[in-house]
mmCIF file of C-alpha atoms in Angstrom:
data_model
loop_
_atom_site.group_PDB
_atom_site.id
_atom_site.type_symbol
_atom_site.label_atom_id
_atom_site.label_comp_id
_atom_site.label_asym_id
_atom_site.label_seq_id
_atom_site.Cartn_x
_atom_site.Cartn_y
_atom_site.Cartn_z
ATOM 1 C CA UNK L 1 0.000 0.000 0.000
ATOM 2 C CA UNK L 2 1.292 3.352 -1.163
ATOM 3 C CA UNK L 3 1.385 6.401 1.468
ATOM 4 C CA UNK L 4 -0.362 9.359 0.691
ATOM 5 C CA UNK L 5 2.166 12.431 0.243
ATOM 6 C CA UNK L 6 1.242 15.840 0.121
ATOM 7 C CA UNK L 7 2.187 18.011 -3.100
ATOM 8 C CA UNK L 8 5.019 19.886 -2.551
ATOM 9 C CA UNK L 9 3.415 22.782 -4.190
ATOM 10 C CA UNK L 10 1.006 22.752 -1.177
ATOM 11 C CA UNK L 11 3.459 22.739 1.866
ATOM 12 C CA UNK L 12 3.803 25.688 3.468
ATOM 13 C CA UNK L 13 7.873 25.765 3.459
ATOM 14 C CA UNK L 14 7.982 24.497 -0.376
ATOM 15 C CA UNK L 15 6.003 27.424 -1.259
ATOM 16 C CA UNK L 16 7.127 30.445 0.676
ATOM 17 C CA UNK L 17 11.056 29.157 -0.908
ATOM 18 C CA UNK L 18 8.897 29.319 -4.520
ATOM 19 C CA UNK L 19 7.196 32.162 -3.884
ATOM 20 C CA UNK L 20 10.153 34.440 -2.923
ATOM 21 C CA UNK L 21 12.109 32.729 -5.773
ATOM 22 C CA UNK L 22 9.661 33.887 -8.400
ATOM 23 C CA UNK L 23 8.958 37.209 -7.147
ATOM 24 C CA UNK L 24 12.650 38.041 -6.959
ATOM 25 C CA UNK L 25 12.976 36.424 -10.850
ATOM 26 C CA UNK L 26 8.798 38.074 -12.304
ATOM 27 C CA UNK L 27 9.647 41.938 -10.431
ATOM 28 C CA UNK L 28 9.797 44.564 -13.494
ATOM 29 C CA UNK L 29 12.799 45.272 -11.914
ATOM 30 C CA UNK L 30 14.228 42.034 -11.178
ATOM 31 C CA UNK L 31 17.074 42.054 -13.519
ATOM 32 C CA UNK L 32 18.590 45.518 -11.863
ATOM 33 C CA UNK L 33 18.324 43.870 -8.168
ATOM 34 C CA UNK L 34 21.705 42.577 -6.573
ATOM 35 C CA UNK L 35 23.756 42.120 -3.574
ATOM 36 C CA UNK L 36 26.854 44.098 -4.827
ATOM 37 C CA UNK L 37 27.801 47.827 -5.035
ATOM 38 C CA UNK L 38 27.960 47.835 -8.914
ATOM 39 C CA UNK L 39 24.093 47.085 -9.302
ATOM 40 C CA UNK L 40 21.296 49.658 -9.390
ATOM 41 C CA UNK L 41 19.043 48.573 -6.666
ATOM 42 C CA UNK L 42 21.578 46.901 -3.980
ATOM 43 C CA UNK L 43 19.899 44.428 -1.967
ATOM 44 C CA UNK L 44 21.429 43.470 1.856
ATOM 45 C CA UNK L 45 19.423 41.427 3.924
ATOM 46 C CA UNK L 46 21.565 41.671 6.866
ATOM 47 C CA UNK L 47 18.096 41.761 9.457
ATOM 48 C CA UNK L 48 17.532 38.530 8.605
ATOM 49 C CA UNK L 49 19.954 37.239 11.518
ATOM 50 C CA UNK L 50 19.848 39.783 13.818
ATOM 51 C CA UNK L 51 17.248 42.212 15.176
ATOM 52 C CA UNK L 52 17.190 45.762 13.961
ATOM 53 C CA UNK L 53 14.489 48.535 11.882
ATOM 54 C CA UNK L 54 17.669 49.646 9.863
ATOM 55 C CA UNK L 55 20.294 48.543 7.603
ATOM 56 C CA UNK L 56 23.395 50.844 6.373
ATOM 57 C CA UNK L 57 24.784 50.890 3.351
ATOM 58 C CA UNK L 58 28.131 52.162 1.917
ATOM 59 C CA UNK L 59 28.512 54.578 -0.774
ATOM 60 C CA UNK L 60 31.225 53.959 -2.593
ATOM 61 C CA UNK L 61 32.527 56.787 -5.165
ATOM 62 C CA UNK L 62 34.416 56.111 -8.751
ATOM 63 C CA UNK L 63 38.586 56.854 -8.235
ATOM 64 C CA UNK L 64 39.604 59.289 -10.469
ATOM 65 C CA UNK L 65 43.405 60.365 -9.210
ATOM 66 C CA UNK L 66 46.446 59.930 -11.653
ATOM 67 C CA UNK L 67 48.474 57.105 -11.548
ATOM 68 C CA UNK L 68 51.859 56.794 -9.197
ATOM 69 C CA UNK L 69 54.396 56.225 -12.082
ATOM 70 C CA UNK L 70 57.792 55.005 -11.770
ATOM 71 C CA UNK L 71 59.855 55.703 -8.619
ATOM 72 C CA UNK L 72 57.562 58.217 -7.683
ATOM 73 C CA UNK L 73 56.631 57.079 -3.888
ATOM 74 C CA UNK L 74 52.594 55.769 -3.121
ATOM 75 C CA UNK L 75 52.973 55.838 0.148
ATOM 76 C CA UNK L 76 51.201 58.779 1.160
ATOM 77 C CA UNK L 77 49.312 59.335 -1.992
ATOM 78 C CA UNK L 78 46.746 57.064 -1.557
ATOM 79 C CA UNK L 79 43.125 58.324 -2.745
ATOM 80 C CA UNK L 80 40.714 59.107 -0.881
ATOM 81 C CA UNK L 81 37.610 56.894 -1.676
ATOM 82 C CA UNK L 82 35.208 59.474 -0.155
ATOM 83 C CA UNK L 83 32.723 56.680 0.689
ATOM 84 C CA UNK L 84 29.319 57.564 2.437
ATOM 85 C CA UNK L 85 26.862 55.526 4.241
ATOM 86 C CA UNK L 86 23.572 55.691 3.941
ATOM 87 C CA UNK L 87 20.371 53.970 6.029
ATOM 88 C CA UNK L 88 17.663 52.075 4.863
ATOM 89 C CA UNK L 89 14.690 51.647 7.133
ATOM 90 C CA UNK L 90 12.474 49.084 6.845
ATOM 91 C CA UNK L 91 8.682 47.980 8.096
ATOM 92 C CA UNK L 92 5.971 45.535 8.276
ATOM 93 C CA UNK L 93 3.726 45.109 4.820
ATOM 94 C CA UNK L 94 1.440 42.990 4.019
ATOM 95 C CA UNK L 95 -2.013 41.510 2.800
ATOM 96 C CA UNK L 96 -4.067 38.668 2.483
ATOM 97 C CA UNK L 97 -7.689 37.182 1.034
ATOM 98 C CA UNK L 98 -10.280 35.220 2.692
ATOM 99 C CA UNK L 99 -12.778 32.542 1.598
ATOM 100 C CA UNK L 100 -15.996 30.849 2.826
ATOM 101 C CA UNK L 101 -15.926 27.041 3.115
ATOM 102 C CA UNK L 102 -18.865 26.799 0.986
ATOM 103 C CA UNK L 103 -16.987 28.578 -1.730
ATOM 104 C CA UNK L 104 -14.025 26.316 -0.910
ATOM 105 C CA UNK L 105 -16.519 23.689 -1.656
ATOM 106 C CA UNK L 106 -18.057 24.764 -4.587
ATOM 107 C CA UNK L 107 -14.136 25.606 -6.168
ATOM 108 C CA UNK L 108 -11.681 22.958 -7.790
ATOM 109 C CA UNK L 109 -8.697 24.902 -6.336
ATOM 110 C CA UNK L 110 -7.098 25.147 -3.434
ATOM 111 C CA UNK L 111 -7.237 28.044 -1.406
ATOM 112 C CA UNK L 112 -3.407 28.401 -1.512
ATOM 113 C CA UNK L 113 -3.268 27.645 -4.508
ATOM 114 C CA UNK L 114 -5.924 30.103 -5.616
ATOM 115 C CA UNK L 115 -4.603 32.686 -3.524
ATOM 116 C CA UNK L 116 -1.132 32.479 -4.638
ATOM 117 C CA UNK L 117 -1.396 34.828 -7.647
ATOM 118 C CA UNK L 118 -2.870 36.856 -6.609
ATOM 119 C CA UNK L 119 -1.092 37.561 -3.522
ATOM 120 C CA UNK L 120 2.537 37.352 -6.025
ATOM 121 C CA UNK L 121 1.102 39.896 -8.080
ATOM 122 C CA UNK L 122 0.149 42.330 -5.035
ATOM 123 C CA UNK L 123 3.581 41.739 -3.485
ATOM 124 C CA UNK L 124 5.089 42.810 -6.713
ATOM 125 C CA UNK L 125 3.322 45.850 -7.602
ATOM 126 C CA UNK L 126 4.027 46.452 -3.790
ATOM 127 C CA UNK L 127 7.620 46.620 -4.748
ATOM 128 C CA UNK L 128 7.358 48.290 -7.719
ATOM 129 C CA UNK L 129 5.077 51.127 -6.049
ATOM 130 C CA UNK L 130 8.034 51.809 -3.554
ATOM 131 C CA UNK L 131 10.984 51.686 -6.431
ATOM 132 C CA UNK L 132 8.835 54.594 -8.268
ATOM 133 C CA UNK L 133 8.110 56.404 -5.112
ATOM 134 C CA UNK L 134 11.536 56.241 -3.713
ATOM 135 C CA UNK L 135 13.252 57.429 -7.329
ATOM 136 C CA UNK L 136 10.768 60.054 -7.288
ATOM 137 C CA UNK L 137 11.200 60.969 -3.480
ATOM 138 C CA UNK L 138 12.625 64.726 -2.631
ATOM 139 C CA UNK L 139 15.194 64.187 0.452
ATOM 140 C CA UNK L 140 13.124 60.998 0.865
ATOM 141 C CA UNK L 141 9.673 62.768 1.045
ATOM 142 C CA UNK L 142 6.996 61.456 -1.626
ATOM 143 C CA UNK L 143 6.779 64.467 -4.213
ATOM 144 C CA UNK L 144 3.526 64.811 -3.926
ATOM 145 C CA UNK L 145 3.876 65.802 -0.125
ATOM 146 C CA UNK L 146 7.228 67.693 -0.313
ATOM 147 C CA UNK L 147 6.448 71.831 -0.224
ATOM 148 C CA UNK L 148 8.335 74.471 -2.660
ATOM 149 C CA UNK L 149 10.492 74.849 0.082
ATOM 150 C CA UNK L 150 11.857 71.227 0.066
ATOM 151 C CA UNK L 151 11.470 70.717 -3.574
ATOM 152 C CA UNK L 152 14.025 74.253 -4.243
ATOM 153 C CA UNK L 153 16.492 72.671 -1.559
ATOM 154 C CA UNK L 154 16.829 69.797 -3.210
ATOM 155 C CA UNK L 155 17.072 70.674 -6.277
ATOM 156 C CA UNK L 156 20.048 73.114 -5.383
ATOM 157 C CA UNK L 157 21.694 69.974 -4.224
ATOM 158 C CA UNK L 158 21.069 67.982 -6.935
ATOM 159 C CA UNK L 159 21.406 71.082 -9.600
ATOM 160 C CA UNK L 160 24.188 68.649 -11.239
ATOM 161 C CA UNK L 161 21.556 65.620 -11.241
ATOM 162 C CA UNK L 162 18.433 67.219 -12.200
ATOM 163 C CA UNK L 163 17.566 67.790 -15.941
ATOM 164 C CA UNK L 164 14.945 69.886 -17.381
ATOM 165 C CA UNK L 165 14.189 69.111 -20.981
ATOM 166 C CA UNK L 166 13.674 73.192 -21.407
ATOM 167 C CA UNK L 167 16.991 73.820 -20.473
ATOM 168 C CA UNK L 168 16.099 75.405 -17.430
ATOM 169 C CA UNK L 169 18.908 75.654 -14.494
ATOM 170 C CA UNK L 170 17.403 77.852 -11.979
ATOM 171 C CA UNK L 171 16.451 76.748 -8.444
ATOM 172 C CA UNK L 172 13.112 77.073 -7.729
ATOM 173 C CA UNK L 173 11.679 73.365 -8.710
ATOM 174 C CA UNK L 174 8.142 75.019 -9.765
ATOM 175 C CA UNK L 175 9.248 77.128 -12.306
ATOM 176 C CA UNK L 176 11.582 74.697 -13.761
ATOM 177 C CA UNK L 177 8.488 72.531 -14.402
ATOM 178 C CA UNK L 178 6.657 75.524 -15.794
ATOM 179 C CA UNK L 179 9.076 76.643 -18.896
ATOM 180 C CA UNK L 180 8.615 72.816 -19.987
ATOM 181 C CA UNK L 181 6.176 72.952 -23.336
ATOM 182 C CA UNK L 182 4.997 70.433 -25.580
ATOM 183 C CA UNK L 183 6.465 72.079 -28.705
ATOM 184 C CA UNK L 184 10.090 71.395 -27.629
ATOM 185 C CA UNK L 185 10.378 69.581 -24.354
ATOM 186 C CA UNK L 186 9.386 66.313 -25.287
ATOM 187 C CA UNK L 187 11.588 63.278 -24.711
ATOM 188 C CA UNK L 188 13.858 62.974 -27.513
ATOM 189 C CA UNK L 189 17.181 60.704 -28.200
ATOM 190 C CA UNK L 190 18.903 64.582 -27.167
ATOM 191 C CA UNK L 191 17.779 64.488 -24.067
ATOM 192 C CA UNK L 192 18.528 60.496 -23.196
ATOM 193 C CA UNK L 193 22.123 61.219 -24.513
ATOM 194 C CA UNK L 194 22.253 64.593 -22.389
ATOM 195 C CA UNK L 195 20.973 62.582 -19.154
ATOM 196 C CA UNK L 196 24.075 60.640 -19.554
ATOM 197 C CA UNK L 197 26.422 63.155 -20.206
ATOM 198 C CA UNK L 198 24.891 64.842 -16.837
ATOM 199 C CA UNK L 199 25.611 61.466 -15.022
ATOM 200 C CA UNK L 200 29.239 60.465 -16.367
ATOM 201 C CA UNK L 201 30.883 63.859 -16.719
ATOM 202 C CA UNK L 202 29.316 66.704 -15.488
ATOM 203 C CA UNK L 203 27.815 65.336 -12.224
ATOM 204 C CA UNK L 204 30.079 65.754 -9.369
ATOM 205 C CA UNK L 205 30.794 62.839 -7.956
ATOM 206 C CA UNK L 206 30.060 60.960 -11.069
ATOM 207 C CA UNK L 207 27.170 58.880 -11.706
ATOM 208 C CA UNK L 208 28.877 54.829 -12.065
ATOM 209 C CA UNK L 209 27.618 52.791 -14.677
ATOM 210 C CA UNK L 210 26.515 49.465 -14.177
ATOM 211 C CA UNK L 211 28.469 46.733 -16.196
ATOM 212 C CA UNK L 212 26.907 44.018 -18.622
ATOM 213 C CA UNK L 213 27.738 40.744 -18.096
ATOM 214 C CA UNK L 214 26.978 39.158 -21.339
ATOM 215 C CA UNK L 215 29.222 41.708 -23.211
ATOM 216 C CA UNK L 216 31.212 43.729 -20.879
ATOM 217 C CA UNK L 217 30.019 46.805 -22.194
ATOM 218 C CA UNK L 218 28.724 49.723 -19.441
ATOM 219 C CA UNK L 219 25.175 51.152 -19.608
ATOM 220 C CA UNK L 220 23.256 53.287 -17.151
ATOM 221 C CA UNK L 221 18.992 52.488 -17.407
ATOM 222 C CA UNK L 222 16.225 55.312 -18.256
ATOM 223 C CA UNK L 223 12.753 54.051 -16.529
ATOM 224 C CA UNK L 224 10.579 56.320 -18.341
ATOM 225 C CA UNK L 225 7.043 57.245 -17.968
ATOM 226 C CA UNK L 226 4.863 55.645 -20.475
ATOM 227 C CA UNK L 227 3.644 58.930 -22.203
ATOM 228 C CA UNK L 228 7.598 59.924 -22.139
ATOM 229 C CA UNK L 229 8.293 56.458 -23.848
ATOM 230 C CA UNK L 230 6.091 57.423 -26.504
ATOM 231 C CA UNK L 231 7.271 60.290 -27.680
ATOM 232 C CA UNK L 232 10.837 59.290 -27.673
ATOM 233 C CA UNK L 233 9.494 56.471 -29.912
ATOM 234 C CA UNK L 234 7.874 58.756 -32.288
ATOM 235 C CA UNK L 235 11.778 60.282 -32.828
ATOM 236 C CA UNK L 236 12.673 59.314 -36.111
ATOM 237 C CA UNK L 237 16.698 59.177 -34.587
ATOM 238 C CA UNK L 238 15.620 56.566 -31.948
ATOM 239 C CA UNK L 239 13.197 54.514 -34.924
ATOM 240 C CA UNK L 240 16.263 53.998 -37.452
ATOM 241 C CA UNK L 241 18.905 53.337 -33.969
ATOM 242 C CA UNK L 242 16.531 50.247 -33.325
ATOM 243 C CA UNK L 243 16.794 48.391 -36.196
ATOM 244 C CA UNK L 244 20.204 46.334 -35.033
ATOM 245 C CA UNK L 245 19.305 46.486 -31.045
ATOM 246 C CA UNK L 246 17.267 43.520 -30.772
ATOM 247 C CA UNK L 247 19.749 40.996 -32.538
ATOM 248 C CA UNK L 248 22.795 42.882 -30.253
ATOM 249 C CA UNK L 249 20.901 42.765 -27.122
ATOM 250 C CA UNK L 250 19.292 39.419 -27.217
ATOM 251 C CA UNK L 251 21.393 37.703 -24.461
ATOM 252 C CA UNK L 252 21.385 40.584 -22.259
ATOM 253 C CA UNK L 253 19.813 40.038 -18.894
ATOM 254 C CA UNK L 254 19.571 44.111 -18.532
ATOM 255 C CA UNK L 255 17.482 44.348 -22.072
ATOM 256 C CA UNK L 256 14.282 42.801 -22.551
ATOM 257 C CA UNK L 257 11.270 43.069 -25.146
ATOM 258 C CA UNK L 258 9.893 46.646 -25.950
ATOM 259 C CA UNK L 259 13.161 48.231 -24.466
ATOM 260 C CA UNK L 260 15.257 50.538 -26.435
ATOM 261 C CA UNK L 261 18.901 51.566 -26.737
ATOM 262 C CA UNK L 262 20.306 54.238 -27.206
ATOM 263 C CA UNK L 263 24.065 56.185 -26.288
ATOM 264 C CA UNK L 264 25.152 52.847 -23.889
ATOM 265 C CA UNK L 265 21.176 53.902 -22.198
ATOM 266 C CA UNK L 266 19.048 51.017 -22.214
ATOM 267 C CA UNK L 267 15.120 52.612 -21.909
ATOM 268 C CA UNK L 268 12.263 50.888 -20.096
ATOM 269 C CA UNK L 269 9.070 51.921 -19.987
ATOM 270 C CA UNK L 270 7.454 51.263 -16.823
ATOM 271 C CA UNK L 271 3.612 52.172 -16.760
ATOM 272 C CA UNK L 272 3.849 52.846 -12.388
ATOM 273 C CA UNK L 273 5.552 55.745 -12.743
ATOM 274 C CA UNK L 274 2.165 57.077 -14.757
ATOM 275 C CA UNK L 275 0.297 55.586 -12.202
ATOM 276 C CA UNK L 276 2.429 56.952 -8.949
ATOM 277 C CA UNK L 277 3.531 60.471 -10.185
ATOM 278 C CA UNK L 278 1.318 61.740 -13.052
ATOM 279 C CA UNK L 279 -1.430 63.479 -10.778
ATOM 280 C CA UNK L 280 1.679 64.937 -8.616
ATOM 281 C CA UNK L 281 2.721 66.753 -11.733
ATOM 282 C CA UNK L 282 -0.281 67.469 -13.917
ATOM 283 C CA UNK L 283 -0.895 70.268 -15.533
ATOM 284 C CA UNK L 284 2.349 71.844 -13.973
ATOM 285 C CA UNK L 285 4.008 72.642 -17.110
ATOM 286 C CA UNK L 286 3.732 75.562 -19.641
ATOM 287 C CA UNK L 287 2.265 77.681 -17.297
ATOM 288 C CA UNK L 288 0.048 75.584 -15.592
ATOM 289 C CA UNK L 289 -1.189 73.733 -19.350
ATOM 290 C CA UNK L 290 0.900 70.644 -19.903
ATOM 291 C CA UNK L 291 1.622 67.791 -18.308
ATOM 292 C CA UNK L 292 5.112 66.534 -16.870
ATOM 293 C CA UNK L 293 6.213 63.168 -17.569
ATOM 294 C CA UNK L 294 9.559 62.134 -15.879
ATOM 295 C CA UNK L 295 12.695 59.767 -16.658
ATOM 296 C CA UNK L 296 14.900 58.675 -13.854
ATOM 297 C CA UNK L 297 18.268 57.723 -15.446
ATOM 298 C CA UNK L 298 20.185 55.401 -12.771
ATOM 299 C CA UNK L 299 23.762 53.916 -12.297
ATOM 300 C CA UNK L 300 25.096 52.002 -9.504
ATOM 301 C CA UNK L 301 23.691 52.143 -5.865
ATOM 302 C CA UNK L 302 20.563 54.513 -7.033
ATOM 303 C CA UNK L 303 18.543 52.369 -4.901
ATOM 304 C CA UNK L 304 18.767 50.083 -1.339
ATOM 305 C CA UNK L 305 16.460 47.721 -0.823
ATOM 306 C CA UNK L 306 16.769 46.529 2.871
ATOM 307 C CA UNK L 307 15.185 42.722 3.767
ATOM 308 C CA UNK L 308 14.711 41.913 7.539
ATOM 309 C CA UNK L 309 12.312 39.201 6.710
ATOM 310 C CA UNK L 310 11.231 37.574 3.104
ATOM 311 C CA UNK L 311 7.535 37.499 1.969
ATOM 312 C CA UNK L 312 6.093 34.381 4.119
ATOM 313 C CA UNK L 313 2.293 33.185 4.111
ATOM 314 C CA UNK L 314 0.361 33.168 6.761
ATOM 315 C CA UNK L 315 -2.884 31.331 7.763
ATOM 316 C CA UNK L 316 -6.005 32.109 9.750
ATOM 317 C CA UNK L 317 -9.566 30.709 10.279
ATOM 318 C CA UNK L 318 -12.307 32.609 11.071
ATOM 319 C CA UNK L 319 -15.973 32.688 12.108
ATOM 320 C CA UNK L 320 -15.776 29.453 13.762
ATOM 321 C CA UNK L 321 -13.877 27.814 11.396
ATOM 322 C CA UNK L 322 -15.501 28.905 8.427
ATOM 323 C CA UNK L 323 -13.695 31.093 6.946
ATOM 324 C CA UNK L 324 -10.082 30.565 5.798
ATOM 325 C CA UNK L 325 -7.743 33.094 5.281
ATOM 326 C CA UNK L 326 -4.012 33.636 3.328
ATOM 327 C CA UNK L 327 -1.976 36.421 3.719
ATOM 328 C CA UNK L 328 1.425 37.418 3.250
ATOM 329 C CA UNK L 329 4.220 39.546 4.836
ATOM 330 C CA UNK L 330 7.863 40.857 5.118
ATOM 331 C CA UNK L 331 9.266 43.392 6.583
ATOM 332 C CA UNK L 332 11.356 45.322 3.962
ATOM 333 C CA UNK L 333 12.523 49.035 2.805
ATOM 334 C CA UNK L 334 13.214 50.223 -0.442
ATOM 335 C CA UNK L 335 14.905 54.028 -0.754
ATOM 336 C CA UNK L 336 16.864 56.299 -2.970
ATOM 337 C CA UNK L 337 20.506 56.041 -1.778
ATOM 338 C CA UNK L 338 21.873 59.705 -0.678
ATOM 339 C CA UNK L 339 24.549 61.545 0.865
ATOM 340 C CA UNK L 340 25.370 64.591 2.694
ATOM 341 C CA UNK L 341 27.772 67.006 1.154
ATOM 342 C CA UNK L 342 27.503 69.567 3.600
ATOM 343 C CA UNK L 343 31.411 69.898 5.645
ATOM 344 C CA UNK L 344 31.607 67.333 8.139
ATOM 345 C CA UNK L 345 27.844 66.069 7.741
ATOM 346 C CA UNK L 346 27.202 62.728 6.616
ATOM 347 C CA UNK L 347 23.342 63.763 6.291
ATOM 348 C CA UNK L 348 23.464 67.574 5.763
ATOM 349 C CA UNK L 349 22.967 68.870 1.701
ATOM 350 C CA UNK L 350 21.606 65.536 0.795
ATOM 351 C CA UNK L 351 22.583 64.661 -2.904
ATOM 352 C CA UNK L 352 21.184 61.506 -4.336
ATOM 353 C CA UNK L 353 23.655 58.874 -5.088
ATOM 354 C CA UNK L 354 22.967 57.361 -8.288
ATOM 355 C CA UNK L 355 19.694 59.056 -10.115
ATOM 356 C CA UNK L 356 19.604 61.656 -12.719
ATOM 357 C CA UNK L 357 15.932 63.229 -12.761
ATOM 358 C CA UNK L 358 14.596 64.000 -15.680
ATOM 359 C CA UNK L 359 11.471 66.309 -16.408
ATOM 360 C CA UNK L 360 9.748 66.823 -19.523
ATOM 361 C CA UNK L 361 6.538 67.550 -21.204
ATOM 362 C CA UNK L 362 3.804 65.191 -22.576
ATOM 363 C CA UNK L 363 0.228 64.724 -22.810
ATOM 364 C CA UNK L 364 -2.547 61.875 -22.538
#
């Protein structure tokens, strides 16, 4: 006589280890999430073994001194790496469904089972939600809360970050969004290839690229609003660019369908950042007419994501046994990296780390 076994699908352990396996590998921004300091969203998990709301991360700068040469002495003349630290804080999230036992009975699937995608798909747009928020974040306050006050302090901060497709390079945040009009501020291959030139030469410290492993090649990555995306299709540079991309890029983990490339920038359009930001900054451009799309161009370290416990399911019963519930949680934290640059102040003049912002004007 055989012995009954239980699918592993359906154990609890087998599918928390499957769930947090597929939501790392199915997140829009899975292929830009890594332990080290060279990828864009750096993920520690160092709470996992060790109590603590918090987890610090070093910022680590690109060398740029001369070379010793010959018998010229080193000793001494050692660079300074200027590294930073920065904090990531994290918290409790999480959701769940509940279901009858009568509509248990009258279903063919199992509760976990049913419940599992759409749990997964919550959890990821859970991340995703706090990647756009954070990108978009002034001095780690949502835009939509921060006042003229904070948004004109940061961006005389980030003045070497920040990049209007106007031209603009004032201070005050507000009017920088106003000179943006739909005749000549929409997202063109100019700009993308201007974003980068902000990051790798003019930005001070430097922007880092992140490096391709299929081809060694660097790149930096544009996630672009969706009505931003558009119009940067409709460029007739960016249409005849595309024509080789696809064949070049095909075993790149970094590039996948309905990306573009362009000037070492691969382009993703990622529909949240519609969703998160585009009532923050309607109607804010050309005097109040036009709305503002953004682009957030990133290199290494732009984000930290900080894990102090992976998504787990949970059960409950209810009602006197009823109802059955699913849920799951983790406590995690997902922020823009910054530093201070104010003398002696790790936290004073915050600058962010790895972002260059980009504003520009659309329409729906």
């Amino acid at each position: 006589m055989a012995d009954t076994r239980v699918a592993s699908g359906l154990t609890v352990e087998q599918w928390d280890s499957q769930f947090f396996t597929e939501y790392l590998t199915e997140n829009r921004f899975a292929s830009e999430m890594g332990t080290s300091e060279l990828n864009i969203i750096q993920v520690k998990e160092n709470l996992m073994k060790k109590p603590g709301d918090r987890i610090n991360f070093a910022l680590v700068n690109k060398l740029t001194q001369s070379a010793v040469t010959g018998r010229n002495t080193l000793e001494g003349n050692e660079e300074d790496m200027a590294s930073r630290s920065f904090e990531v804080t994290v918290d409790k999230r999480r959701n769940a469904v509940r279901i009858a036992e009568i509509d248990e009975q009258f279903s063919a699937i199992d509760l976990r089972e049913a419940g599992k995608m759409v749990l997964k798909d919550w959890s990821l747009k859970d991340t995703e939600k706090l990647i756009i928020k954070a990108l978009a974040s002034i001095n780690g306050t949502a835009i939509g809360s921060a006042d003229a006050t904070a948004r004109d302090a940061w961006l005389t901060d980030n003045a070497d970050r920040v990049y209007f497709a106007s031209g603009y390079s004032g201070t005050d945040h507000s009017a920088g969004l106003t000179e943006q009009d739909l005749t000549n501020d929409k997202l063109t291959a100019a700009d993308v290839s201007a974003m980068k030139y902000k990051a790798r030469v003019t930005a001070n410290p430097k922007i880092r690229p992140i490096r391709s492993e299929s081809n060694g090649r660097h790149y930096y990555i544009l996630y672009v609003d969706p009505r931003c995306f558009r119009d940067l299709k409709a460029d007739t540079t960016i249409t005849q660019a595309q024509r080789e991309v696809a064949l070049e890029m095909e075993n790149n983990r970094l590039f996948k369908g309905g990306d573009l490339l362009w000037d070492g920038v691969i382009i993703k359009e990622v529909p949240e950042i519609y969703d998160e930001l585009a009532t923050d900054l309607a109607n804010l451009g050309d005097a109040g007419t036009v709305e503002i799309g953004t682009a957030f161009l990133c290199g290494a370290q732009a984000l930290g994501a900080a894990y102090a416990k992976r998504w787990k399911s949970v059960e409950e019963t209810f009602d006197y046994g009823d109802k059955r519930g699913i849920g799951i949680e983790a406590i995690y934290g997902i922020e823009k990296m910054k530093f201070g640059t104010a003398s002696g102040s790790d936290t004073g003049d915050l600058k962010d780390h790895g972002v260059v912002t980009g504003y520009f004007a659309t329409s729906n």
